[in-house]
mmCIF file of C-alpha atoms in Angstrom:
data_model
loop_
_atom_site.group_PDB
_atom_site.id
_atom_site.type_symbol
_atom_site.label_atom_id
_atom_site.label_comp_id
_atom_site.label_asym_id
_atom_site.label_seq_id
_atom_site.Cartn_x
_atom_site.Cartn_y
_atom_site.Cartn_z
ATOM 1 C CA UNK N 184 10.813 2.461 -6.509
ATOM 2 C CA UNK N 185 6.897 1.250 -6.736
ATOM 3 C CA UNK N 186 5.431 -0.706 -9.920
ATOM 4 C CA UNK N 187 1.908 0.159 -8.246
ATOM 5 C CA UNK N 188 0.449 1.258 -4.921
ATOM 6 C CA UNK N 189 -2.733 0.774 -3.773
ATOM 7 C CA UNK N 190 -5.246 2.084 -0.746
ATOM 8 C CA UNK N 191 -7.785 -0.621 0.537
ATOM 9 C CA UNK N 192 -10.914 -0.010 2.802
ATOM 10 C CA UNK N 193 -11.519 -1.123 5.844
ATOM 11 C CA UNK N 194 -13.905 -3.408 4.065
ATOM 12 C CA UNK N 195 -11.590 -4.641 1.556
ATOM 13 C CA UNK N 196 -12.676 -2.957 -1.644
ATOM 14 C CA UNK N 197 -10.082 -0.420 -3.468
ATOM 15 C CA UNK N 198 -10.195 3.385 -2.301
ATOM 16 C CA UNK N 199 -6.895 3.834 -5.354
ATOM 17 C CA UNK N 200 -5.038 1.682 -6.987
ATOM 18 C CA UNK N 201 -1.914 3.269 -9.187
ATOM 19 C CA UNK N 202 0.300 1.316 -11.207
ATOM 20 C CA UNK N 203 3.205 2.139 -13.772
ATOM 21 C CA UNK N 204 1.680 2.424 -17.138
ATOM 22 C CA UNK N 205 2.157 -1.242 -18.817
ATOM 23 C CA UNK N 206 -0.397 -3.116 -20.867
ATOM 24 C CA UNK N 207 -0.664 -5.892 -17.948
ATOM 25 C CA UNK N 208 -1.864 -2.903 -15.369
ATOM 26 C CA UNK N 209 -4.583 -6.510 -14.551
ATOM 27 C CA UNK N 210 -1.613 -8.465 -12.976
ATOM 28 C CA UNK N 211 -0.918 -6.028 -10.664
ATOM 29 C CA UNK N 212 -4.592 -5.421 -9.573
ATOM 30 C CA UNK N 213 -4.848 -9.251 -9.092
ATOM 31 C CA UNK N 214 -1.747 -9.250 -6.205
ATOM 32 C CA UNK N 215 -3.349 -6.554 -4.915
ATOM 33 C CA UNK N 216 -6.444 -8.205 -4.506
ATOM 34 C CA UNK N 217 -4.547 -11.637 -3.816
ATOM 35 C CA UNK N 218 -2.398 -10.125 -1.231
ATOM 36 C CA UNK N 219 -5.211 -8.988 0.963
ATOM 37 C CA UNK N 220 -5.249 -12.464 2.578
ATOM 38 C CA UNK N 221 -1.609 -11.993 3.829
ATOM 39 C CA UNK N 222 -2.690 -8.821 5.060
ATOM 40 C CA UNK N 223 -5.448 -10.399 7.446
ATOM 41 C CA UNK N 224 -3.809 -13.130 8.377
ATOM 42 C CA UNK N 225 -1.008 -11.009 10.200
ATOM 43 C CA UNK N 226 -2.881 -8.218 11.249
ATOM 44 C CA UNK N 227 -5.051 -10.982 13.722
ATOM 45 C CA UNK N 228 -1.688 -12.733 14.765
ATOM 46 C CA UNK N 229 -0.667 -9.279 16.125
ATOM 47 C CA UNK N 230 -4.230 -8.953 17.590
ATOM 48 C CA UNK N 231 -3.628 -12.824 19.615
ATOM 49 C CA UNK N 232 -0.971 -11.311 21.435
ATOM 50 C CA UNK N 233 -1.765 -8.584 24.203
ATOM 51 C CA UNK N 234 1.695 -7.907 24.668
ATOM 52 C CA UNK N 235 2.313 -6.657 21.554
ATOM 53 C CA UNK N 236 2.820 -3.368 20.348
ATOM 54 C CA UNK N 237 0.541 -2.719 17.016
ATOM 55 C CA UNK N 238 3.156 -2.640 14.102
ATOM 56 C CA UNK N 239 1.626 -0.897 11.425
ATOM 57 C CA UNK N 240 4.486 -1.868 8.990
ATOM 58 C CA UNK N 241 3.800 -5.526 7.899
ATOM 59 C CA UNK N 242 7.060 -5.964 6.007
ATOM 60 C CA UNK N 243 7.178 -8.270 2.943
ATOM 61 C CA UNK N 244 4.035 -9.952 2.583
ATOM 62 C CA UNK N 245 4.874 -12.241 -0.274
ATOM 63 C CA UNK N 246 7.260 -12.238 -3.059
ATOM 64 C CA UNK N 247 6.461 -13.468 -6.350
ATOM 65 C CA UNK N 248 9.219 -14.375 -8.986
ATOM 66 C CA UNK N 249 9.293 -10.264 -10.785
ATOM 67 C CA UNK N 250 7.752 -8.793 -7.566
ATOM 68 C CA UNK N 251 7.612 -8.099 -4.222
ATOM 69 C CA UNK N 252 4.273 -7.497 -2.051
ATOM 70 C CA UNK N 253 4.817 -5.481 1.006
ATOM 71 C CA UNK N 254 2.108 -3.989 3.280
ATOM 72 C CA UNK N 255 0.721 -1.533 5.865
ATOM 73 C CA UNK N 256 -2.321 -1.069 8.116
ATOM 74 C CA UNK N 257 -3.744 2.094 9.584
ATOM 75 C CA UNK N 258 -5.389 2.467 13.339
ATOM 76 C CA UNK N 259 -8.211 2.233 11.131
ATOM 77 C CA UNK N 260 -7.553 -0.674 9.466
ATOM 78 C CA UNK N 261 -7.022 0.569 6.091
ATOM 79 C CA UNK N 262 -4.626 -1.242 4.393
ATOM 80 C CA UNK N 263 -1.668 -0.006 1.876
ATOM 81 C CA UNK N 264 -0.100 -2.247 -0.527
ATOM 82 C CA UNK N 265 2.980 -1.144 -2.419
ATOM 83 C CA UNK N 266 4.676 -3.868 -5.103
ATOM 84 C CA UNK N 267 8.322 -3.665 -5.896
ATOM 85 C CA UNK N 268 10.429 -4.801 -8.504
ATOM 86 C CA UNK N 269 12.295 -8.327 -7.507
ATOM 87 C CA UNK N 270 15.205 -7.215 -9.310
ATOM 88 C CA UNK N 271 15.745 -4.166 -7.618
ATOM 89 C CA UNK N 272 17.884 -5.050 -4.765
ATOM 90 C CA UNK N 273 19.213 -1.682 -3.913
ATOM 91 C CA UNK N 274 15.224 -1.110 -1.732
ATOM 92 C CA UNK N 275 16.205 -1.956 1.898
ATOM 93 C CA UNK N 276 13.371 -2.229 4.446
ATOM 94 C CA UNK N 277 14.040 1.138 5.445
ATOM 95 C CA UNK N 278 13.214 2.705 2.383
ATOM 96 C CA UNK N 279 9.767 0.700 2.354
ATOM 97 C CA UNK N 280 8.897 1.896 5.598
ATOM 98 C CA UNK N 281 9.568 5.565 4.446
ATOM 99 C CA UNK N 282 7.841 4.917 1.694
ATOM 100 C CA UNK N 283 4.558 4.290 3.299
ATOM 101 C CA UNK N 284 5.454 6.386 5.826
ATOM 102 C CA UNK N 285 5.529 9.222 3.065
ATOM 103 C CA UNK N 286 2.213 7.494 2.146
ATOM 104 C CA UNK N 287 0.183 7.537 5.540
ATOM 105 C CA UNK N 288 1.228 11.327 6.219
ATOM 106 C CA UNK N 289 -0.350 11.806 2.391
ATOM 107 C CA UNK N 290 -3.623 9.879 3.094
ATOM 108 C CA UNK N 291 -3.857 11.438 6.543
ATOM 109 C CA UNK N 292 -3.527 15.013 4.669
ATOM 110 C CA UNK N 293 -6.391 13.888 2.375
ATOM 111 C CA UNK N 294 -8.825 12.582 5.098
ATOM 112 C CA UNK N 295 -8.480 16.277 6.771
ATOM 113 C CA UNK N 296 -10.192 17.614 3.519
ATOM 114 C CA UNK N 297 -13.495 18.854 4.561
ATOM 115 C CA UNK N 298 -14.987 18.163 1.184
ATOM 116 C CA UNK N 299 -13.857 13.974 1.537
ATOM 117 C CA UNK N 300 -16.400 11.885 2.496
ATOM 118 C CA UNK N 301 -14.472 9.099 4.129
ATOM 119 C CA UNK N 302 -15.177 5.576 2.049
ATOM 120 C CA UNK N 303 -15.217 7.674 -1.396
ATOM 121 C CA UNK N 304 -12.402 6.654 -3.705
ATOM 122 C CA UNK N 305 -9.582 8.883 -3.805
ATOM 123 C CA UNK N 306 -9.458 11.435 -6.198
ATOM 124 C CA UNK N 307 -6.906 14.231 -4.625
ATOM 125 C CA UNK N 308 -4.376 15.620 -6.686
ATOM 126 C CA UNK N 309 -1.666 16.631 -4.167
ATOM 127 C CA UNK N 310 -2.241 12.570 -2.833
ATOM 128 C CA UNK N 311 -1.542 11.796 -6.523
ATOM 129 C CA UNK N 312 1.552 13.678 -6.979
ATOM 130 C CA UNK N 313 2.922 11.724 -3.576
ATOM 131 C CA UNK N 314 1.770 8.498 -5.319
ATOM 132 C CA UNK N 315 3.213 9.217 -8.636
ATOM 133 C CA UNK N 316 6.722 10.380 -7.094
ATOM 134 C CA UNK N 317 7.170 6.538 -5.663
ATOM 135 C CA UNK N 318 6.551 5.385 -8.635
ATOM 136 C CA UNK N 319 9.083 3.947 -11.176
ATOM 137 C CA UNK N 320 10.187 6.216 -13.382
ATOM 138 C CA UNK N 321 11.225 5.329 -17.225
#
């Protein structure tokens, strides 16, 4: 399961950022922000080649020594960004992928709301719930 998830912009500035409650919540926002780079770096090496099919999964984007940084784009180019425990070695990359699979369908539910003006940060409730049920548990 997720130690935080977060939703970027198009323009790189955080639509929702959710982590597990700990007092270093900061660390998590920094490889967030930090992992953004990755992000952008493989989204125009898909773009170089025409050939390519546009993989909206970006797999692991970095691991650190407690966590791992995978990501995802959207048509749109917003970007999600879900960390994962190092230690837990039972996640295969088929889990991830439902994971922000389970994540895109949620985000896609919450652009459909009439009352969300696209851009806003995210403040739905049902989106929340989906958020909070990839999160780690104690």
């Amino acid at each position: 399961m997720a130690v935080c998830v977060a939703v970027i912009s198009k323009e790189n500035f955080p639509l929702f950022i959710k982590t597990i409650p700990t007092e270093n919540e900061l660390k998590f926002f920094y490889t967030v922000h930090t992992s953004l780079d990755v992000v952008e770096e493989k989204i125009s090496n898909v773009g170089k080649n025409v050939n390519d099919m546009r993989e909206l999964y970006l797999g692991l984007l970095y691991p650190t020594e407690d966590y791992k940084v995978y990501g995802y784009v959207t048509n749109t180019k917003v970007k999600f960004v879900i960390v994962v425990e190092s230690s837990n070695t039972n996640l295969r990359d088929n889990e991830i992928r439902g994971m922000f699979r389970r994540l895109h369908n949620a985000y896609v539910d919450m652009m459909c709301n009439p009352f969300y003006t696209p851009g806003e940060n995210i403040s739905s409730k049902p989106f929340e719930r989906i958020v909070d049920s990839m999160l780690v548990q104690d």
